[in-house]
Amino acid sequence: MTSELCIDAPQHIIHLLRKLHDLSAEQEAKLKGNATRFVSTDVLGPGAPNKDSNFDDLMRDKFIALDEDKCHFVYQLIRATGATNVIEAGTSFGVSTIYLALAVAENKKRLGDQSRPGVIATENEPEKATRARQHWKECGPVVEKEIDLREGNLLETLSKDVEDGVDLLLLDIWTPLALPTLKLIQPKLTPQAVVLSDNVTMAASGYQEFFEYIKAPNSGFRTLTLPYLGGFEMTIYDPKEQQS
Ligand SMILES: C[S@@+](CC[C@H](N)C(=O)[O-])C[C@H]1O[C@@H](n2cnc3c(N)ncnc32)[C@H](O)[C@@H]1O
């Protein structure tokens, strides 16, 4: 085991993560030239239905992995909060999912918890799901056994068999799906659960309805934008702040 990069993981996983982040960054640079970031709102208007755009075609062979520094933050947050029940909306080739699985596995090990996988991952594109599974296999059982990958539209695959007590929801998904996904999972969130959303500043127009919802008076959420590239939102679910 090594703690290089703040991550407790065997060397082969650290090397794989480095390689995958590099490949993702190379692809993104080609997609957007010199711009800092390529986001779904570049192609999708706010609220545009995912299926009617060419965005999926363009993204089918792209990683668009969560940035490495954000992955490190999410890993540390999961370790610090002791989260054992995590959902990822948008898995792609499974890069961020590796961090989620590693962190949850450490928390479960500490608790002697051998139960069901602690990470529900979601991916619409069959080819991407296959690549993700290959990457997790390369990592080995510590990662593989911790992930329940739901293939298909997450608004369907997450509508059943999600147990109560979700500690953390990572929204790394096309912006029109952020709010519907939050609303779907909200009844399952544990008090003080964390919801993380990527590129909220860069893709602000796509997140408009999401923010109207979480910032509404008595929404049950508190939120702040962390100063990562593109903005990374950390939202806490605190139902005592919610009025019926
Ligand atoms: C930004 S990428 C996720 C990157 C990933 N978290 C990582 O760090 O490697 C978003 C992914 O969401 C997937 N996606 C888009 N719409 C979806 C839907 N309705 N259901 C499930 N997955 C979807 C896309 O195919 C894409 O791979």
Short mmCIF file of C-alpha atoms and ligand atoms in Angstrom, two decimals:
data_model
loop_
_atom_site.label_atom_id
_atom_site.label_comp_id
_atom_site.label_asym_id
_atom_site.label_seq_id
_atom_site.Cartn_x
_atom_site.Cartn_y
_atom_site.Cartn_z
CA MET A 1 0.00 0.00 0.00
CA THR A 2 1.09 3.58 -0.59
CA SER A 3 -0.29 6.93 0.50
CA GLU A 4 1.09 8.71 -2.58
CA LEU A 5 -1.33 11.43 -3.76
CA CYS A 6 -3.13 11.19 -0.40
CA ILE A 7 -4.77 7.98 -1.56
CA ASP A 8 -4.34 4.67 0.24
CA ALA A 9 -4.07 2.25 -2.63
CA PRO A 10 -1.68 -0.27 -4.16
CA GLN A 11 0.85 1.16 -6.63
CA HIS A 12 -0.79 -0.38 -9.68
CA ILE A 13 -4.01 1.53 -8.92
CA ILE A 14 -2.13 4.80 -8.40
CA HIS A 15 -0.40 4.27 -11.76
CA LEU A 16 -3.67 3.44 -13.49
CA LEU A 17 -5.34 6.56 -12.09
CA ARG A 18 -2.46 8.76 -13.30
CA LYS A 19 -2.68 7.23 -16.77
CA LEU A 20 -6.46 7.66 -16.97
CA HIS A 21 -6.37 11.28 -15.78
CA ASP A 22 -3.69 12.04 -18.39
CA LEU A 23 -5.72 10.45 -21.18
CA SER A 24 -8.83 12.35 -20.11
CA ALA A 25 -6.97 15.67 -20.01
CA GLU A 26 -5.49 15.06 -23.49
CA GLN A 27 -8.94 14.37 -24.93
CA GLU A 28 -10.46 17.45 -23.31
CA ALA A 29 -7.68 19.67 -24.59
CA LYS A 30 -8.36 18.47 -28.14
CA LEU A 31 -12.11 18.96 -27.76
CA LYS A 32 -11.97 22.53 -26.61
CA GLY A 33 -8.72 23.92 -27.98
CA ASN A 34 -7.45 26.44 -25.48
CA ALA A 35 -10.62 26.80 -23.45
CA THR A 36 -10.36 25.66 -19.86
CA ARG A 37 -13.26 23.26 -19.88
CA PHE A 38 -15.80 21.57 -22.11
CA VAL A 39 -19.19 21.22 -20.47
CA SER A 40 -22.61 19.96 -21.49
CA THR A 41 -24.09 23.46 -21.51
CA ASP A 42 -21.79 24.25 -24.46
CA VAL A 43 -24.05 22.00 -26.49
CA LEU A 44 -27.18 21.58 -24.41
CA GLY A 45 -29.25 24.57 -23.48
CA PRO A 46 -30.45 24.72 -19.88
CA GLY A 47 -33.13 22.10 -19.44
CA ALA A 48 -32.64 20.66 -22.94
CA PRO A 49 -33.59 17.01 -23.02
CA ASN A 50 -30.46 14.90 -23.18
CA LYS A 51 -31.78 12.49 -25.79
CA ASP A 52 -32.54 15.19 -28.37
CA SER A 53 -29.01 16.56 -28.62
CA ASN A 54 -25.86 15.40 -30.40
CA PHE A 55 -23.93 15.72 -27.16
CA ASP A 56 -24.09 12.00 -26.38
CA ASP A 57 -22.67 11.15 -29.83
CA LEU A 58 -19.80 13.56 -29.32
CA MET A 59 -19.05 12.24 -25.84
CA ARG A 60 -19.40 8.50 -26.52
CA ASP A 61 -15.65 7.84 -26.63
CA LYS A 62 -14.61 10.59 -24.18
CA PHE A 63 -13.54 10.18 -20.59
CA ILE A 64 -14.42 13.68 -19.31
CA ALA A 65 -13.21 12.37 -15.97
CA LEU A 66 -13.62 14.41 -12.82
CA ASP A 67 -10.43 16.46 -12.34
CA GLU A 68 -7.74 14.76 -10.30
CA ASP A 69 -7.73 17.37 -7.51
CA LYS A 70 -11.51 17.08 -7.17
CA CYS A 71 -11.18 13.27 -7.03
CA HIS A 72 -8.65 13.65 -4.21
CA PHE A 73 -11.03 15.96 -2.36
CA VAL A 74 -13.94 13.54 -2.74
CA TYR A 75 -11.75 10.66 -1.56
CA GLN A 76 -10.67 12.59 1.56
CA LEU A 77 -14.23 13.73 2.26
CA ILE A 78 -15.55 10.18 2.14
CA ARG A 79 -12.77 8.98 4.43
CA ALA A 80 -13.35 11.88 6.87
CA THR A 81 -17.13 11.50 7.02
CA GLY A 82 -17.05 7.70 7.19
CA ALA A 83 -19.48 7.42 4.28
CA THR A 84 -20.29 3.85 3.27
CA ASN A 85 -23.22 4.45 0.95
CA VAL A 86 -22.38 6.54 -2.10
CA ILE A 87 -24.09 7.18 -5.45
CA GLU A 88 -22.35 8.46 -8.54
CA ALA A 89 -24.50 10.05 -11.24
CA GLY A 90 -22.37 9.78 -14.39
CA THR A 91 -19.60 7.18 -14.39
CA SER A 92 -18.16 7.22 -17.92
CA PHE A 93 -14.96 5.10 -17.93
CA GLY A 94 -15.10 4.81 -14.17
CA VAL A 95 -12.21 7.05 -13.08
CA SER A 96 -13.86 8.94 -10.21
CA THR A 97 -15.62 5.72 -9.25
CA ILE A 98 -12.26 4.16 -8.40
CA TYR A 99 -11.69 6.85 -5.77
CA LEU A 100 -15.20 6.40 -4.39
CA ALA A 101 -14.71 2.64 -4.12
CA LEU A 102 -11.28 2.93 -2.48
CA ALA A 103 -12.53 5.39 0.13
CA VAL A 104 -15.73 3.49 0.91
CA ALA A 105 -13.76 0.22 1.14
CA GLU A 106 -11.47 1.77 3.79
CA ASN A 107 -14.47 3.01 5.80
CA LYS A 108 -16.18 -0.36 5.62
CA LYS A 109 -12.98 -2.16 6.58
CA ARG A 110 -12.79 -0.01 9.71
CA LEU A 111 -16.38 -0.95 10.58
CA GLY A 112 -15.91 -4.63 9.72
CA ASP A 113 -18.73 -4.12 7.20
CA GLN A 114 -18.81 -6.88 4.57
CA SER A 115 -22.21 -5.99 3.18
CA ARG A 116 -23.37 -5.06 -0.33
CA PRO A 117 -21.27 -2.78 -2.57
CA GLY A 118 -21.01 0.71 -1.10
CA VAL A 119 -20.98 2.59 -4.41
CA ILE A 120 -23.79 2.71 -6.94
CA ALA A 121 -22.39 3.85 -10.29
CA THR A 122 -24.52 4.82 -13.31
CA GLU A 123 -23.78 4.89 -17.01
CA ASN A 124 -26.01 5.17 -20.05
CA GLU A 125 -23.54 4.18 -22.75
CA PRO A 126 -22.85 0.42 -22.96
CA GLU A 127 -19.33 0.92 -24.40
CA LYS A 128 -18.44 3.23 -21.55
CA ALA A 129 -19.82 0.80 -18.99
CA THR A 130 -17.64 -1.95 -20.52
CA ARG A 131 -14.52 0.24 -20.35
CA ALA A 132 -15.32 1.17 -16.75
CA ARG A 133 -15.61 -2.48 -15.77
CA GLN A 134 -12.23 -3.18 -17.45
CA HIS A 135 -10.59 -0.41 -15.43
CA TRP A 136 -12.09 -1.68 -12.19
CA LYS A 137 -10.95 -5.21 -13.02
CA GLU A 138 -7.42 -3.88 -13.48
CA CYS A 139 -7.68 -2.38 -10.00
CA GLY A 140 -8.73 -5.70 -8.53
CA PRO A 141 -11.31 -6.90 -6.00
CA VAL A 142 -10.80 -4.00 -3.57
CA VAL A 143 -12.43 -1.73 -6.15
CA GLU A 144 -14.50 -4.20 -8.18
CA LYS A 145 -16.44 -5.65 -5.29
CA GLU A 146 -17.42 -2.23 -3.97
CA ILE A 147 -19.26 -1.07 -7.13
CA ASP A 148 -22.80 -1.80 -8.27
CA LEU A 149 -22.90 -0.41 -11.83
CA ARG A 150 -26.39 0.39 -13.06
CA GLU A 151 -26.43 0.50 -16.86
CA GLY A 152 -29.07 2.60 -18.61
CA ASN A 153 -30.76 5.92 -17.97
CA LEU A 154 -30.03 6.76 -14.35
CA LEU A 155 -33.50 8.27 -13.89
CA GLU A 156 -34.74 4.70 -14.34
CA THR A 157 -31.90 2.67 -12.84
CA LEU A 158 -31.87 4.75 -9.65
CA SER A 159 -35.64 4.69 -9.27
CA LYS A 160 -35.52 1.28 -7.60
CA ASP A 161 -33.31 -0.75 -5.27
CA VAL A 162 -31.67 2.23 -3.63
CA GLU A 163 -31.60 1.78 0.12
CA ASP A 164 -32.15 4.59 2.59
CA GLY A 165 -29.12 6.22 4.12
CA VAL A 166 -27.23 7.59 1.12
CA ASP A 167 -24.26 9.48 2.59
CA LEU A 168 -22.92 11.11 -0.55
CA LEU A 169 -24.24 11.83 -4.04
CA LEU A 170 -21.77 12.87 -6.74
CA LEU A 171 -23.46 14.68 -9.63
CA ASP A 172 -20.94 14.44 -12.48
CA ILE A 173 -23.59 14.42 -15.14
CA TRP A 174 -25.04 16.54 -17.96
CA THR A 175 -26.53 19.59 -16.31
CA PRO A 176 -30.20 18.97 -17.27
CA LEU A 177 -30.02 15.77 -15.20
CA ALA A 178 -28.64 17.35 -12.02
CA LEU A 179 -31.92 18.48 -10.49
CA PRO A 180 -34.02 15.45 -11.54
CA THR A 181 -31.34 13.17 -10.06
CA LEU A 182 -31.20 15.13 -6.82
CA LYS A 183 -34.98 15.02 -6.49
CA LEU A 184 -34.98 11.27 -7.14
CA ILE A 185 -32.36 10.54 -4.49
CA GLN A 186 -33.36 13.18 -1.92
CA PRO A 187 -35.77 10.88 -0.04
CA LYS A 188 -32.88 8.42 0.41
CA LEU A 189 -30.35 10.94 1.70
CA THR A 190 -29.23 10.59 5.27
CA PRO A 191 -29.27 13.78 7.41
CA GLN A 192 -26.03 15.70 6.76
CA ALA A 193 -25.47 13.83 3.49
CA VAL A 194 -23.21 15.60 1.01
CA VAL A 195 -24.16 16.33 -2.59
CA LEU A 196 -21.25 17.29 -4.86
CA SER A 197 -21.87 18.87 -8.26
CA ASP A 198 -19.23 19.56 -10.88
CA ASN A 199 -18.66 22.65 -13.04
CA VAL A 200 -21.36 24.73 -11.38
CA THR A 201 -19.69 28.07 -12.18
CA MET A 202 -18.55 27.24 -15.68
CA ALA A 203 -21.93 25.70 -16.54
CA ALA A 204 -23.97 28.13 -14.43
CA SER A 205 -26.81 28.48 -16.92
CA GLY A 206 -27.31 24.72 -16.96
CA TYR A 207 -27.52 24.63 -13.17
CA GLN A 208 -30.00 27.48 -12.83
CA GLU A 209 -33.00 25.36 -11.80
CA PHE A 210 -30.82 23.21 -9.55
CA PHE A 211 -29.71 26.28 -7.62
CA GLU A 212 -33.21 27.74 -7.46
CA TYR A 213 -34.26 24.47 -5.82
CA ILE A 214 -31.48 24.11 -3.25
CA LYS A 215 -31.33 27.81 -2.41
CA ALA A 216 -35.10 28.18 -1.92
CA PRO A 217 -36.05 29.11 1.65
CA ASN A 218 -36.45 26.00 3.83
CA SER A 219 -35.19 23.75 1.05
CA GLY A 220 -33.37 21.57 3.57
CA PHE A 221 -30.03 22.29 1.90
CA ARG A 222 -27.03 24.44 2.74
CA THR A 223 -24.53 24.98 0.00
CA LEU A 224 -21.20 26.49 -0.92
CA THR A 225 -19.10 26.64 -4.06
CA LEU A 226 -15.58 25.31 -3.66
CA PRO A 227 -12.98 27.15 -5.77
CA TYR A 228 -11.94 24.26 -7.98
CA LEU A 229 -11.70 24.73 -11.74
CA GLY A 230 -15.20 25.37 -13.07
CA GLY A 231 -16.63 25.43 -9.55
CA PHE A 232 -17.35 22.36 -7.43
CA GLU A 233 -20.49 22.62 -5.32
CA MET A 234 -20.69 21.09 -1.86
CA THR A 235 -24.26 20.90 -0.65
CA ILE A 236 -25.33 19.52 2.72
CA TYR A 237 -28.74 17.98 3.26
CA ASP A 238 -30.10 19.10 6.61
CA PRO A 239 -33.78 18.18 6.73
CA LYS A 240 -34.34 20.06 10.01
CA GLU A 241 -34.04 23.21 7.91
CA GLN A 242 -36.90 22.01 5.75
CA GLN A 243 -40.51 23.09 6.33
CA SER A 244 -43.40 20.99 5.09
C1 LIG B 1 -18.90 13.79 -16.93
S1 LIG B 1 -19.12 12.14 -17.39
C2 LIG B 1 -18.73 11.27 -15.90
C3 LIG B 1 -17.25 11.20 -15.61
C4 LIG B 1 -16.91 10.26 -14.47
N1 LIG B 1 -17.55 10.63 -13.25
C5 LIG B 1 -15.41 10.22 -14.25
O1 LIG B 1 -14.90 10.97 -13.41
O2 LIG B 1 -14.74 9.44 -14.94
C6 LIG B 1 -20.86 11.98 -17.44
C7 LIG B 1 -21.35 10.61 -17.90
O3 LIG B 1 -22.76 10.55 -17.71
C8 LIG B 1 -23.29 9.67 -18.68
N2 LIG B 1 -24.73 9.92 -18.82
C9 LIG B 1 -25.33 10.91 -19.51
N3 LIG B 1 -26.66 10.82 -19.40
C10 LIG B 1 -26.92 9.74 -18.63
C11 LIG B 1 -28.10 9.12 -18.16
N4 LIG B 1 -29.31 9.59 -18.46
N5 LIG B 1 -27.99 8.01 -17.37
C12 LIG B 1 -26.77 7.52 -17.04
N6 LIG B 1 -25.60 8.08 -17.46
C13 LIG B 1 -25.68 9.16 -18.25
C14 LIG B 1 -22.50 10.01 -19.93
O4 LIG B 1 -22.52 8.96 -20.87
C15 LIG B 1 -21.12 10.31 -19.36
O5 LIG B 1 -20.28 9.17 -19.49
#
